[in-house]
């Protein structure tokens, strides 16, 4: 087996031809339930740098999701948001007049996403989106454009209101630090109602969600993260994350840069930190931060959440990781006795000069470093052409690890 693998490594194609980037059809990328629902319509798809970009119309206005993971998160938010607003609206008679006004139905409903009449409940939800946040009219809201603020400073000066907001987010399954402005508007509105004495305001009577967890998710780690997001302020989360990262022997300057990085919300930071902390006895977790700090958008932050999940999944279910490494724009890890793992977070891998360069560099290390096993783990799909080139280089492919 070892002889055959070495022979295969020595005869890989010197330069596999790069695939042309052809734009996909939406039906080839998304199943019907993600393409359209009573709450949203995905209006197209474009492939950019290995990630899909989706324009989305919804009852709360237009959005653009810049990866599959972001699209799934957005659809989940829209699904729950509609239920939350509808249930809140039904009991709004008990609220002050200005709060009730946010739920009033107007003749010119904000968005008719399916080009057909919508029921009263959906009208109410759409109207809240337009009344509370007029910014959602006009240009689509890029999920990557966080308009980042200091989350600790943005929390209400009243700790009771902040506590209510975290509790409401936890009850509904929202990210309390979501970059979706309509989610933030709903959470803030209901938190003010509860802080004003209406303790039951916004409590879910029921929640229906079709969301499927990522394949590599660790349920115990995620439960811990969501419990922290409910119980702790942004400042307390930051302190805890710094403590854990320091315990991983990550340099202080690197920790400072990560905690101040505009692409990473407290949720991103906490989730990544907790997944890294679960990589017990793995050396050089600073290499993960070296990769993360190159992110320039929320898409990069979500991609690194996925990478952290993939690392822990491999560590616990395939082979123990020993040491992380970042090189040729790819996160890598030494595992077991003599293996190297390469991780790629893109939605789809096609054969390109960058992928070829990264994998050939690892394969060269294998020939000269005494390594025997090569693994490639990807978040999403791998094209048939790329699969041929990957196999020719001796990599054991594990794809679709997130979706």
Short mmCIF file of N, CA, C and O in Angstrom, two decimals, residues 318-370:
data_model
loop_
_atom_site.label_atom_id
_atom_site.label_comp_id
_atom_site.label_asym_id
_atom_site.label_seq_id
_atom_site.Cartn_x
_atom_site.Cartn_y
_atom_site.Cartn_z
N UNK A 318 -11.51 11.12 13.22
CA UNK A 318 -10.66 10.50 12.19
C UNK A 318 -9.30 10.13 12.77
O UNK A 318 -8.95 8.96 12.86
N UNK A 319 -8.53 11.12 13.18
CA UNK A 319 -7.21 10.88 13.78
C UNK A 319 -6.83 12.10 14.60
O UNK A 319 -7.13 13.24 14.22
N UNK A 320 -6.17 11.90 15.75
CA UNK A 320 -5.78 13.04 16.58
C UNK A 320 -4.81 13.97 15.84
O UNK A 320 -3.85 13.51 15.21
N UNK A 321 -5.07 15.26 15.92
CA UNK A 321 -4.17 16.24 15.34
C UNK A 321 -3.02 16.52 16.31
O UNK A 321 -3.20 16.49 17.52
N UNK A 322 -1.86 16.79 15.76
CA UNK A 322 -0.69 17.07 16.59
C UNK A 322 -0.26 18.53 16.51
O UNK A 322 0.10 19.14 17.51
N UNK A 323 -0.29 19.11 15.32
CA UNK A 323 0.25 20.46 15.14
C UNK A 323 -0.40 21.12 13.95
O UNK A 323 -0.62 20.49 12.92
N UNK A 324 -0.74 22.42 14.08
CA UNK A 324 -1.32 23.19 12.98
C UNK A 324 -0.22 23.95 12.24
O UNK A 324 0.82 24.27 12.80
N UNK A 325 -0.51 24.23 10.98
CA UNK A 325 0.43 24.97 10.13
C UNK A 325 -0.38 25.76 9.12
O UNK A 325 -1.43 25.30 8.65
N UNK A 326 0.09 26.97 8.77
CA UNK A 326 -0.56 27.76 7.73
C UNK A 326 0.47 28.08 6.66
O UNK A 326 1.50 28.69 6.94
N UNK A 327 0.20 27.65 5.43
CA UNK A 327 1.13 27.91 4.34
C UNK A 327 0.43 27.78 3.00
O UNK A 327 -0.54 27.03 2.86
N UNK A 328 0.93 28.54 1.99
CA UNK A 328 0.32 28.54 0.66
C UNK A 328 -1.17 28.84 0.72
O UNK A 328 -1.98 28.23 0.02
N UNK A 329 -1.54 29.75 1.64
CA UNK A 329 -2.93 30.18 1.80
C UNK A 329 -3.87 29.04 2.19
O UNK A 329 -5.07 29.09 1.90
N UNK A 330 -3.34 28.02 2.83
CA UNK A 330 -4.17 26.89 3.26
C UNK A 330 -3.81 26.49 4.68
O UNK A 330 -2.63 26.41 5.03
N UNK A 331 -4.84 26.24 5.48
CA UNK A 331 -4.63 25.74 6.83
C UNK A 331 -4.33 24.24 6.75
O UNK A 331 -5.00 23.50 6.03
N UNK A 332 -3.32 23.81 7.48
CA UNK A 332 -2.88 22.41 7.44
C UNK A 332 -2.67 21.91 8.87
O UNK A 332 -2.58 22.68 9.80
N UNK A 333 -2.57 20.58 8.99
CA UNK A 333 -2.33 19.98 10.30
C UNK A 333 -1.58 18.67 10.12
O UNK A 333 -1.85 17.92 9.17
N UNK A 334 -0.67 18.40 11.02
CA UNK A 334 -0.04 17.09 11.11
C UNK A 334 -0.91 16.24 12.03
O UNK A 334 -1.33 16.69 13.10
N UNK A 335 -1.19 15.01 11.60
CA UNK A 335 -2.07 14.17 12.40
C UNK A 335 -1.51 12.76 12.53
O UNK A 335 -0.70 12.31 11.71
N UNK A 336 -1.95 12.07 13.56
CA UNK A 336 -1.53 10.70 13.78
C UNK A 336 -0.02 10.58 13.87
O UNK A 336 0.67 11.45 14.41
N UNK A 337 0.51 9.50 13.33
CA UNK A 337 1.94 9.27 13.36
C UNK A 337 2.66 9.92 12.19
O UNK A 337 3.80 10.35 12.31
N UNK A 338 1.99 10.00 11.03
CA UNK A 338 2.71 10.48 9.86
C UNK A 338 1.78 11.00 8.78
O UNK A 338 1.94 10.71 7.60
N UNK A 339 0.78 11.76 9.16
CA UNK A 339 -0.18 12.26 8.20
C UNK A 339 -0.24 13.77 8.14
O UNK A 339 0.08 14.46 9.12
N UNK A 340 -0.66 14.30 6.99
CA UNK A 340 -0.87 15.73 6.82
C UNK A 340 -2.29 15.95 6.32
O UNK A 340 -2.75 15.28 5.38
N UNK A 341 -2.98 16.87 6.96
CA UNK A 341 -4.34 17.25 6.58
C UNK A 341 -4.32 18.67 6.03
O UNK A 341 -3.72 19.57 6.62
N UNK A 342 -4.97 18.87 4.88
CA UNK A 342 -5.17 20.19 4.30
C UNK A 342 -6.66 20.49 4.33
O UNK A 342 -7.48 19.62 4.01
N UNK A 343 -7.02 21.71 4.74
CA UNK A 343 -8.43 22.09 4.84
C UNK A 343 -8.73 23.26 3.92
O UNK A 343 -7.99 24.25 3.90
N UNK A 344 -9.83 23.17 3.17
CA UNK A 344 -10.25 24.23 2.26
C UNK A 344 -11.70 24.58 2.57
O UNK A 344 -12.58 23.70 2.51
N UNK A 345 -11.99 25.86 2.87
CA UNK A 345 -13.34 26.23 3.33
C UNK A 345 -14.30 26.69 2.25
O UNK A 345 -15.45 27.02 2.54
N UNK A 346 -13.86 26.73 0.99
CA UNK A 346 -14.71 27.28 -0.07
C UNK A 346 -15.96 26.44 -0.30
O UNK A 346 -16.01 25.25 0.03
N UNK A 347 -16.96 27.06 -0.92
CA UNK A 347 -18.20 26.35 -1.25
C UNK A 347 -17.96 25.24 -2.26
O UNK A 347 -18.60 24.19 -2.20
N UNK A 348 -17.09 25.50 -3.22
CA UNK A 348 -16.81 24.51 -4.25
C UNK A 348 -15.34 24.64 -4.65
O UNK A 348 -14.82 25.76 -4.76
N UNK A 349 -14.67 23.52 -4.83
CA UNK A 349 -13.27 23.50 -5.23
C UNK A 349 -13.21 23.12 -6.70
O UNK A 349 -13.66 22.03 -7.09
N UNK A 350 -12.68 24.00 -7.53
CA UNK A 350 -12.37 23.65 -8.91
C UNK A 350 -10.85 23.69 -9.05
O UNK A 350 -10.16 24.31 -8.24
N UNK A 351 -10.34 22.98 -10.04
CA UNK A 351 -8.89 22.89 -10.17
C UNK A 351 -8.34 24.21 -10.72
O UNK A 351 -8.74 24.67 -11.78
N UNK A 352 -7.47 24.85 -9.94
CA UNK A 352 -6.92 26.15 -10.29
C UNK A 352 -5.44 26.16 -9.96
O UNK A 352 -4.93 25.26 -9.27
N UNK A 353 -4.77 27.20 -10.40
CA UNK A 353 -3.33 27.32 -10.11
C UNK A 353 -3.09 27.42 -8.61
O UNK A 353 -2.11 26.88 -8.10
N UNK A 354 -3.97 28.11 -7.89
CA UNK A 354 -3.79 28.26 -6.44
C UNK A 354 -3.94 26.92 -5.72
O UNK A 354 -3.16 26.58 -4.82
N UNK A 355 -4.98 26.15 -6.09
CA UNK A 355 -5.18 24.84 -5.46
C UNK A 355 -4.02 23.92 -5.80
O UNK A 355 -3.49 23.21 -4.93
N UNK A 356 -3.60 23.95 -7.06
CA UNK A 356 -2.47 23.10 -7.47
C UNK A 356 -1.21 23.46 -6.69
O UNK A 356 -0.49 22.57 -6.21
N UNK A 357 -0.94 24.73 -6.54
CA UNK A 357 0.27 25.17 -5.83
C UNK A 357 0.23 24.70 -4.37
O UNK A 357 1.22 24.19 -3.85
N UNK A 358 -0.92 24.86 -3.73
CA UNK A 358 -1.02 24.47 -2.32
C UNK A 358 -0.84 22.97 -2.13
O UNK A 358 -0.10 22.52 -1.24
N UNK A 359 -1.50 22.17 -2.96
CA UNK A 359 -1.43 20.73 -2.79
C UNK A 359 -0.08 20.17 -3.21
O UNK A 359 0.44 19.23 -2.58
N UNK A 360 0.52 20.73 -4.26
CA UNK A 360 1.84 20.26 -4.67
C UNK A 360 2.89 20.57 -3.62
O UNK A 360 3.83 19.79 -3.40
N UNK A 361 2.76 21.71 -2.94
CA UNK A 361 3.71 22.05 -1.87
C UNK A 361 3.62 21.03 -0.74
O UNK A 361 4.64 20.60 -0.18
N UNK A 362 2.39 20.62 -0.39
CA UNK A 362 2.22 19.62 0.66
C UNK A 362 2.76 18.27 0.19
O UNK A 362 3.45 17.56 0.94
N UNK A 363 2.47 17.91 -1.05
CA UNK A 363 2.95 16.63 -1.56
C UNK A 363 4.47 16.57 -1.59
O UNK A 363 5.07 15.52 -1.34
N UNK A 364 5.11 17.70 -1.86
CA UNK A 364 6.58 17.75 -1.83
C UNK A 364 7.09 17.52 -0.42
O UNK A 364 8.09 16.82 -0.21
N UNK A 365 6.44 18.09 0.56
CA UNK A 365 6.82 17.87 1.95
C UNK A 365 6.69 16.39 2.31
O UNK A 365 7.50 15.84 3.07
N UNK A 366 5.66 15.73 1.79
CA UNK A 366 5.45 14.33 2.07
C UNK A 366 6.64 13.50 1.58
O UNK A 366 7.16 12.63 2.29
N UNK A 367 7.08 13.79 0.37
CA UNK A 367 8.19 13.01 -0.21
C UNK A 367 9.47 13.20 0.58
O UNK A 367 10.28 12.28 0.70
N UNK A 368 9.67 14.38 1.14
CA UNK A 368 10.93 14.65 1.83
C UNK A 368 10.87 14.58 3.33
O UNK A 368 11.91 14.65 3.99
N UNK A 369 9.68 14.40 3.89
CA UNK A 369 9.57 14.48 5.34
C UNK A 369 9.15 13.20 6.04
O UNK A 369 8.89 13.22 7.25
N UNK A 370 9.03 12.13 5.31
CA UNK A 370 8.69 10.87 5.95
C UNK A 370 7.21 10.69 6.25
O UNK A 370 6.83 9.78 6.99
#
